[in-house]
Amino acid sequence: MAPGNHTHVTEFILMGVSDHPELQIPFFCVFLIIYGLTLAGNLGIVILTSVDSQLQTPMYFFLKHLAIINLGNSSVIAPKMLVNFLVTKKTISYYGCAIQLGGFLVFIVAEIFVLAAMAYDRYVAICSPLLYRVVVSPQICLLLVALIYIYSLTTALTVSSCVFSMSYCSSNAINHFYCDNVPLLALSCSDTYIPETAVFTFSGTNLVFSMIIVLTSYFNIILAILRIRSSEGRQKAFSTCPSHMMAVTVFYGTLLFMYLQPRTNHSLDTDKMASVFYTLVIQC
């Protein structure tokens, strides 16, 4: 991954959300507020679920780790993004770009599988309540989260290594507000078949596998709720699901749009707008 071995580029230029100078300060204010809300909200969740004895359940355990992941994901991207709104030279070093891409991949993959784990947790709680404490025990939760983090780190190292094994010989202007796979591959002057295949394979496998867990869980949850005779019972059983379902829908929808279409069909400007949702907006 050394620049001297693989590329003539020593830094990249992040073009940002917009290239209109008059929009930089308004965008800075908007995204500063979003980032501030993200920090406050997720830190509050982490603290509350750590100190409140009544929140020491699997559902809140996964929620705490989702909040930690949201903090990490937004903090990998937002600070550099906010600085670039205020400066003329919107550059990031070669290694800084690699670290940002790797950090982003760690947290985005972890978020995918934590959301899937939360869906499975709701499935067991609603469909097999008598087995809940056995199937979703504290030990199993810890093991599951540990495996998610290890797998996320392995995926990030593999994909980012593939992307940064490419040669970047001329243009170094990334049409994005952070270092992402697709705009980086668009700049490469060497054959991108292997890294494109790696990105598509990992993205597709992770999304499809986790979506199968989510969809299967909610399909069984809905069937179980429909079998409840009283409307009050149905409402109580479903009350913990809507916010998670909305987050899953927006998150998976934008990721599918971004990563599971061929490179020739990509509009980087459209992808950039979609990225705002799953990197910053839904992290709040």
Short mmCIF file of C-alpha atoms in Angstrom, two decimals:
data_model
loop_
_atom_site.label_atom_id
_atom_site.label_comp_id
_atom_site.label_asym_id
_atom_site.label_seq_id
_atom_site.Cartn_x
_atom_site.Cartn_y
_atom_site.Cartn_z
CA MET A 1 0.00 0.00 0.00
CA ALA A 2 3.01 2.31 -0.03
CA PRO A 3 2.55 5.24 -2.35
CA GLY A 4 5.98 4.82 -3.87
CA ASN A 5 5.18 1.28 -4.96
CA HIS A 6 1.67 1.76 -6.31
CA THR A 7 0.90 5.37 -7.08
CA HIS A 8 2.27 8.74 -8.04
CA VAL A 9 -0.42 10.44 -5.95
CA THR A 10 0.55 11.47 -2.42
CA GLU A 11 -2.72 13.20 -1.51
CA PHE A 12 -6.30 13.39 -2.66
CA ILE A 13 -8.70 16.31 -3.03
CA LEU A 14 -12.16 15.81 -1.55
CA MET A 15 -14.57 17.78 -3.70
CA GLY A 16 -17.21 17.75 -0.96
CA VAL A 17 -20.99 17.89 -1.02
CA SER A 18 -21.11 20.93 -3.30
CA ASP A 19 -18.61 23.02 -5.25
CA HIS A 20 -20.64 26.23 -4.90
CA PRO A 21 -18.69 28.64 -2.62
CA GLU A 22 -21.84 30.38 -1.35
CA LEU A 23 -23.17 27.08 0.04
CA GLN A 24 -20.10 26.12 2.09
CA ILE A 25 -21.00 28.05 5.27
CA PRO A 26 -24.69 27.01 5.24
CA PHE A 27 -23.67 23.39 4.72
CA PHE A 28 -21.11 23.69 7.51
CA CYS A 29 -23.81 24.92 9.91
CA VAL A 30 -26.28 22.20 8.91
CA PHE A 31 -23.81 19.33 9.19
CA LEU A 32 -22.30 20.72 12.40
CA ILE A 33 -25.78 20.59 13.95
CA ILE A 34 -26.34 17.05 12.61
CA TYR A 35 -22.96 15.90 13.93
CA GLY A 36 -23.59 17.56 17.28
CA LEU A 37 -26.96 15.82 17.59
CA THR A 38 -25.32 12.53 16.61
CA LEU A 39 -22.68 12.89 19.31
CA ALA A 40 -25.14 13.98 21.99
CA GLY A 41 -27.78 11.37 21.16
CA ASN A 42 -25.47 8.38 20.83
CA LEU A 43 -23.30 9.32 23.82
CA GLY A 44 -26.50 9.65 25.83
CA ILE A 45 -27.58 6.15 24.77
CA VAL A 46 -24.18 4.66 25.63
CA ILE A 47 -24.11 6.30 29.07
CA LEU A 48 -27.74 5.54 29.89
CA THR A 49 -27.56 1.87 28.86
CA SER A 50 -24.31 1.48 30.83
CA VAL A 51 -25.44 2.96 34.17
CA ASP A 52 -29.17 2.12 34.34
CA SER A 53 -29.65 -1.35 35.82
CA GLN A 54 -33.11 -1.64 34.25
CA LEU A 55 -31.56 -1.39 30.75
CA GLN A 56 -29.23 -4.38 31.14
CA THR A 57 -31.11 -6.49 28.60
CA PRO A 58 -29.99 -7.89 25.21
CA MET A 59 -32.06 -5.31 23.31
CA TYR A 60 -30.33 -2.39 25.05
CA PHE A 61 -26.96 -4.17 24.87
CA PHE A 62 -27.23 -4.21 21.06
CA LEU A 63 -28.60 -0.66 21.09
CA LYS A 64 -25.53 0.49 23.05
CA HIS A 65 -23.18 -1.06 20.49
CA LEU A 66 -25.21 0.40 17.65
CA ALA A 67 -24.75 3.82 19.28
CA ILE A 68 -20.98 3.20 19.60
CA ILE A 69 -20.84 2.24 15.92
CA ASN A 70 -22.85 5.32 14.93
CA LEU A 71 -20.42 7.49 16.88
CA GLY A 72 -17.45 5.86 15.17
CA ASN A 73 -18.97 6.00 11.70
CA SER A 74 -19.90 9.68 11.86
CA SER A 75 -16.61 10.63 13.57
CA VAL A 76 -14.55 8.99 10.83
CA ILE A 77 -16.22 11.25 8.25
CA ALA A 78 -17.76 14.39 9.80
CA PRO A 79 -14.70 16.20 11.28
CA LYS A 80 -12.76 16.21 7.99
CA MET A 81 -15.93 17.08 6.10
CA LEU A 82 -16.63 20.06 8.39
CA VAL A 83 -13.04 21.35 8.10
CA ASN A 84 -13.24 21.16 4.30
CA PHE A 85 -16.28 23.43 4.29
CA LEU A 86 -14.08 26.18 5.78
CA VAL A 87 -10.81 25.76 3.87
CA THR A 88 -9.82 26.38 0.27
CA LYS A 89 -7.48 23.39 -0.06
CA LYS A 90 -9.69 20.36 0.61
CA THR A 91 -6.97 17.72 0.69
CA ILE A 92 -6.44 14.45 2.54
CA SER A 93 -3.17 12.51 2.55
CA TYR A 94 -2.85 9.16 0.80
CA TYR A 95 -2.57 7.28 4.10
CA GLY A 96 -5.24 9.48 5.70
CA CYS A 97 -7.59 8.48 2.89
CA ALA A 98 -6.76 4.79 3.39
CA ILE A 99 -7.40 5.08 7.14
CA GLN A 100 -10.70 6.90 6.56
CA LEU A 101 -11.88 4.25 4.10
CA GLY A 102 -10.83 1.44 6.45
CA GLY A 103 -12.54 3.08 9.44
CA PHE A 104 -15.70 3.70 7.45
CA LEU A 105 -15.82 0.05 6.31
CA VAL A 106 -15.29 -1.27 9.85
CA PHE A 107 -18.25 0.68 11.20
CA ILE A 108 -20.58 0.27 8.21
CA VAL A 109 -20.16 -3.53 8.16
CA ALA A 110 -20.55 -3.69 11.94
CA GLU A 111 -23.74 -1.63 11.70
CA ILE A 112 -25.20 -3.98 9.10
CA PHE A 113 -24.80 -7.00 11.36
CA VAL A 114 -25.75 -5.29 14.62
CA LEU A 115 -29.03 -4.26 12.96
CA ALA A 116 -29.49 -7.89 11.92
CA ALA A 117 -28.73 -9.03 15.49
CA MET A 118 -31.31 -6.58 16.82
CA ALA A 119 -33.92 -7.98 14.42
CA TYR A 120 -33.13 -11.52 15.59
CA ASP A 121 -33.36 -10.37 19.21
CA ARG A 122 -36.88 -9.00 18.57
CA TYR A 123 -37.82 -12.25 16.79
CA VAL A 124 -36.81 -14.39 19.78
CA ALA A 125 -38.45 -12.00 22.27
CA ILE A 126 -41.80 -12.03 20.45
CA CYS A 127 -41.89 -15.53 18.93
CA SER A 128 -40.13 -17.58 21.65
CA PRO A 129 -40.39 -15.53 24.86
CA LEU A 130 -39.91 -18.57 27.16
CA LEU A 131 -36.53 -19.33 25.54
CA TYR A 132 -35.42 -15.70 25.34
CA ARG A 133 -33.01 -15.72 28.30
CA VAL A 134 -31.39 -18.91 27.04
CA VAL A 135 -31.13 -18.14 23.31
CA VAL A 136 -30.09 -14.49 23.81
CA SER A 137 -28.01 -14.84 26.97
CA PRO A 138 -25.39 -12.22 27.96
CA GLN A 139 -22.59 -14.61 26.96
CA ILE A 140 -24.06 -15.19 23.51
CA CYS A 141 -24.57 -11.43 23.03
CA LEU A 142 -20.93 -10.72 23.93
CA LEU A 143 -19.70 -13.47 21.61
CA LEU A 144 -21.90 -12.24 18.77
CA VAL A 145 -20.75 -8.63 19.07
CA ALA A 146 -17.09 -9.74 19.29
CA LEU A 147 -17.48 -11.80 16.11
CA ILE A 148 -19.14 -8.85 14.36
CA TYR A 149 -16.23 -6.53 15.21
CA ILE A 150 -13.61 -9.10 14.16
CA TYR A 151 -15.38 -9.78 10.86
CA SER A 152 -15.84 -6.04 10.22
CA LEU A 153 -12.13 -5.40 10.76
CA THR A 154 -11.17 -8.29 8.47
CA THR A 155 -13.51 -7.03 5.73
CA ALA A 156 -12.20 -3.47 6.04
CA LEU A 157 -8.56 -4.55 5.80
CA THR A 158 -9.25 -6.79 2.79
CA VAL A 159 -11.32 -4.30 0.77
CA SER A 160 -9.22 -1.22 1.54
CA SER A 161 -6.05 -3.14 0.66
CA CYS A 162 -7.56 -4.07 -2.70
CA VAL A 163 -8.63 -0.48 -3.40
CA PHE A 164 -5.26 1.00 -2.45
CA SER A 165 -3.31 -1.59 -4.42
CA MET A 166 -4.44 0.31 -7.53
CA SER A 167 -2.32 2.95 -9.26
CA TYR A 168 -3.49 6.57 -9.16
CA CYS A 169 -1.42 8.28 -11.82
CA SER A 170 -3.05 11.55 -12.77
CA SER A 171 -6.29 12.90 -11.32
CA ASN A 172 -6.51 12.93 -7.52
CA ALA A 173 -9.86 14.75 -7.14
CA ILE A 174 -12.37 12.48 -5.38
CA ASN A 175 -15.94 13.41 -6.28
CA HIS A 176 -17.16 12.81 -2.74
CA PHE A 177 -17.00 14.24 0.79
CA TYR A 178 -15.02 11.26 2.14
CA CYS A 179 -12.82 8.46 0.79
CA ASP A 180 -15.17 5.78 -0.50
CA ASN A 181 -14.67 2.73 -2.72
CA VAL A 182 -16.59 3.80 -5.80
CA PRO A 183 -15.11 7.30 -6.39
CA LEU A 184 -11.62 6.01 -5.59
CA LEU A 185 -11.90 3.22 -8.15
CA ALA A 186 -13.17 5.77 -10.68
CA LEU A 187 -9.81 7.57 -10.40
CA SER A 188 -7.59 4.53 -10.91
CA CYS A 189 -5.51 4.30 -14.08
CA SER A 190 -4.97 0.53 -13.72
CA ASP A 191 -7.25 -2.47 -14.13
CA THR A 192 -9.93 -2.30 -11.45
CA TYR A 193 -11.48 -5.73 -12.04
CA ILE A 194 -10.11 -7.35 -8.85
CA PRO A 195 -10.97 -4.51 -6.41
CA GLU A 196 -14.37 -3.99 -8.06
CA THR A 197 -15.05 -7.71 -7.70
CA ALA A 198 -13.93 -7.62 -4.06
CA VAL A 199 -16.14 -4.59 -3.28
CA PHE A 200 -19.15 -6.11 -5.06
CA THR A 201 -18.64 -9.56 -3.47
CA PHE A 202 -18.21 -8.31 0.09
CA SER A 203 -20.99 -5.72 -0.25
CA GLY A 204 -23.39 -8.18 -1.83
CA THR A 205 -22.63 -11.01 0.59
CA ASN A 206 -22.89 -8.82 3.69
CA LEU A 207 -26.07 -7.06 2.59
CA VAL A 208 -27.87 -10.18 1.34
CA PHE A 209 -26.93 -12.32 4.34
CA SER A 210 -27.91 -9.67 6.89
CA MET A 211 -31.10 -8.82 4.98
CA ILE A 212 -32.12 -12.47 5.02
CA ILE A 213 -31.80 -12.42 8.82
CA VAL A 214 -33.78 -9.16 9.09
CA LEU A 215 -36.54 -10.14 6.63
CA THR A 216 -36.92 -13.66 8.07
CA SER A 217 -37.07 -12.27 11.60
CA TYR A 218 -39.71 -9.68 10.78
CA PHE A 219 -41.73 -12.09 8.66
CA ASN A 220 -42.00 -14.41 11.67
CA ILE A 221 -42.64 -11.46 14.00
CA ILE A 222 -45.56 -10.31 11.84
CA LEU A 223 -47.00 -13.84 11.72
CA ALA A 224 -46.71 -14.13 15.50
CA ILE A 225 -48.35 -10.73 16.05
CA LEU A 226 -51.24 -11.58 13.70
CA ARG A 227 -51.94 -14.68 15.80
CA ILE A 228 -52.45 -12.54 18.92
CA ARG A 229 -56.19 -12.11 19.43
CA SER A 230 -56.35 -8.82 21.35
CA SER A 231 -55.49 -5.53 19.65
CA GLU A 232 -53.79 -4.37 22.85
CA GLY A 233 -51.54 -7.45 22.80
CA ARG A 234 -50.66 -6.91 19.15
CA GLN A 235 -49.82 -3.27 19.78
CA LYS A 236 -47.63 -4.12 22.77
CA ALA A 237 -45.77 -6.85 20.88
CA PHE A 238 -45.09 -4.58 17.91
CA SER A 239 -44.24 -1.44 19.92
CA THR A 240 -40.48 -2.11 20.01
CA CYS A 241 -40.17 -2.71 16.25
CA PRO A 242 -41.18 0.38 14.17
CA SER A 243 -38.12 2.56 14.88
CA HIS A 244 -35.77 -0.33 14.12
CA MET A 245 -37.70 -1.16 10.93
CA MET A 246 -37.50 2.44 9.72
CA ALA A 247 -33.75 2.61 10.38
CA VAL A 248 -33.24 -0.72 8.60
CA THR A 249 -35.30 0.38 5.58
CA VAL A 250 -33.42 3.66 5.05
CA PHE A 251 -30.02 2.15 5.84
CA TYR A 252 -30.30 -0.95 3.66
CA GLY A 253 -32.09 0.94 0.88
CA THR A 254 -29.30 3.48 0.44
CA LEU A 255 -26.57 0.82 0.70
CA LEU A 256 -28.24 -1.35 -1.93
CA PHE A 257 -28.57 1.70 -4.18
CA MET A 258 -24.90 2.61 -3.67
CA TYR A 259 -23.02 -0.66 -3.89
CA LEU A 260 -25.06 -3.24 -5.78
CA GLN A 261 -25.20 -1.52 -9.14
CA PRO A 262 -22.51 -1.79 -11.84
CA ARG A 263 -19.91 0.96 -11.91
CA THR A 264 -21.10 2.07 -15.38
CA ASN A 265 -24.53 2.91 -13.92
CA HIS A 266 -23.17 5.01 -11.07
CA SER A 267 -23.82 8.71 -10.89
CA LEU A 268 -21.28 9.89 -8.32
CA ASP A 269 -23.29 13.05 -7.58
CA THR A 270 -26.39 10.96 -6.83
CA ASP A 271 -24.36 8.49 -4.77
CA LYS A 272 -22.94 11.42 -2.80
CA MET A 273 -26.40 12.57 -1.78
CA ALA A 274 -27.41 9.03 -0.82
CA SER A 275 -24.26 8.72 1.30
CA VAL A 276 -25.34 11.67 3.43
CA PHE A 277 -28.27 9.60 4.73
CA TYR A 278 -26.41 6.50 5.92
CA THR A 279 -23.22 8.22 7.10
CA LEU A 280 -24.69 11.19 8.96
CA VAL A 281 -28.47 11.69 8.95
CA ILE A 282 -29.67 8.26 10.20
CA GLN A 283 -26.84 8.13 12.76
CA CYS A 284 -28.63 10.80 14.84
#
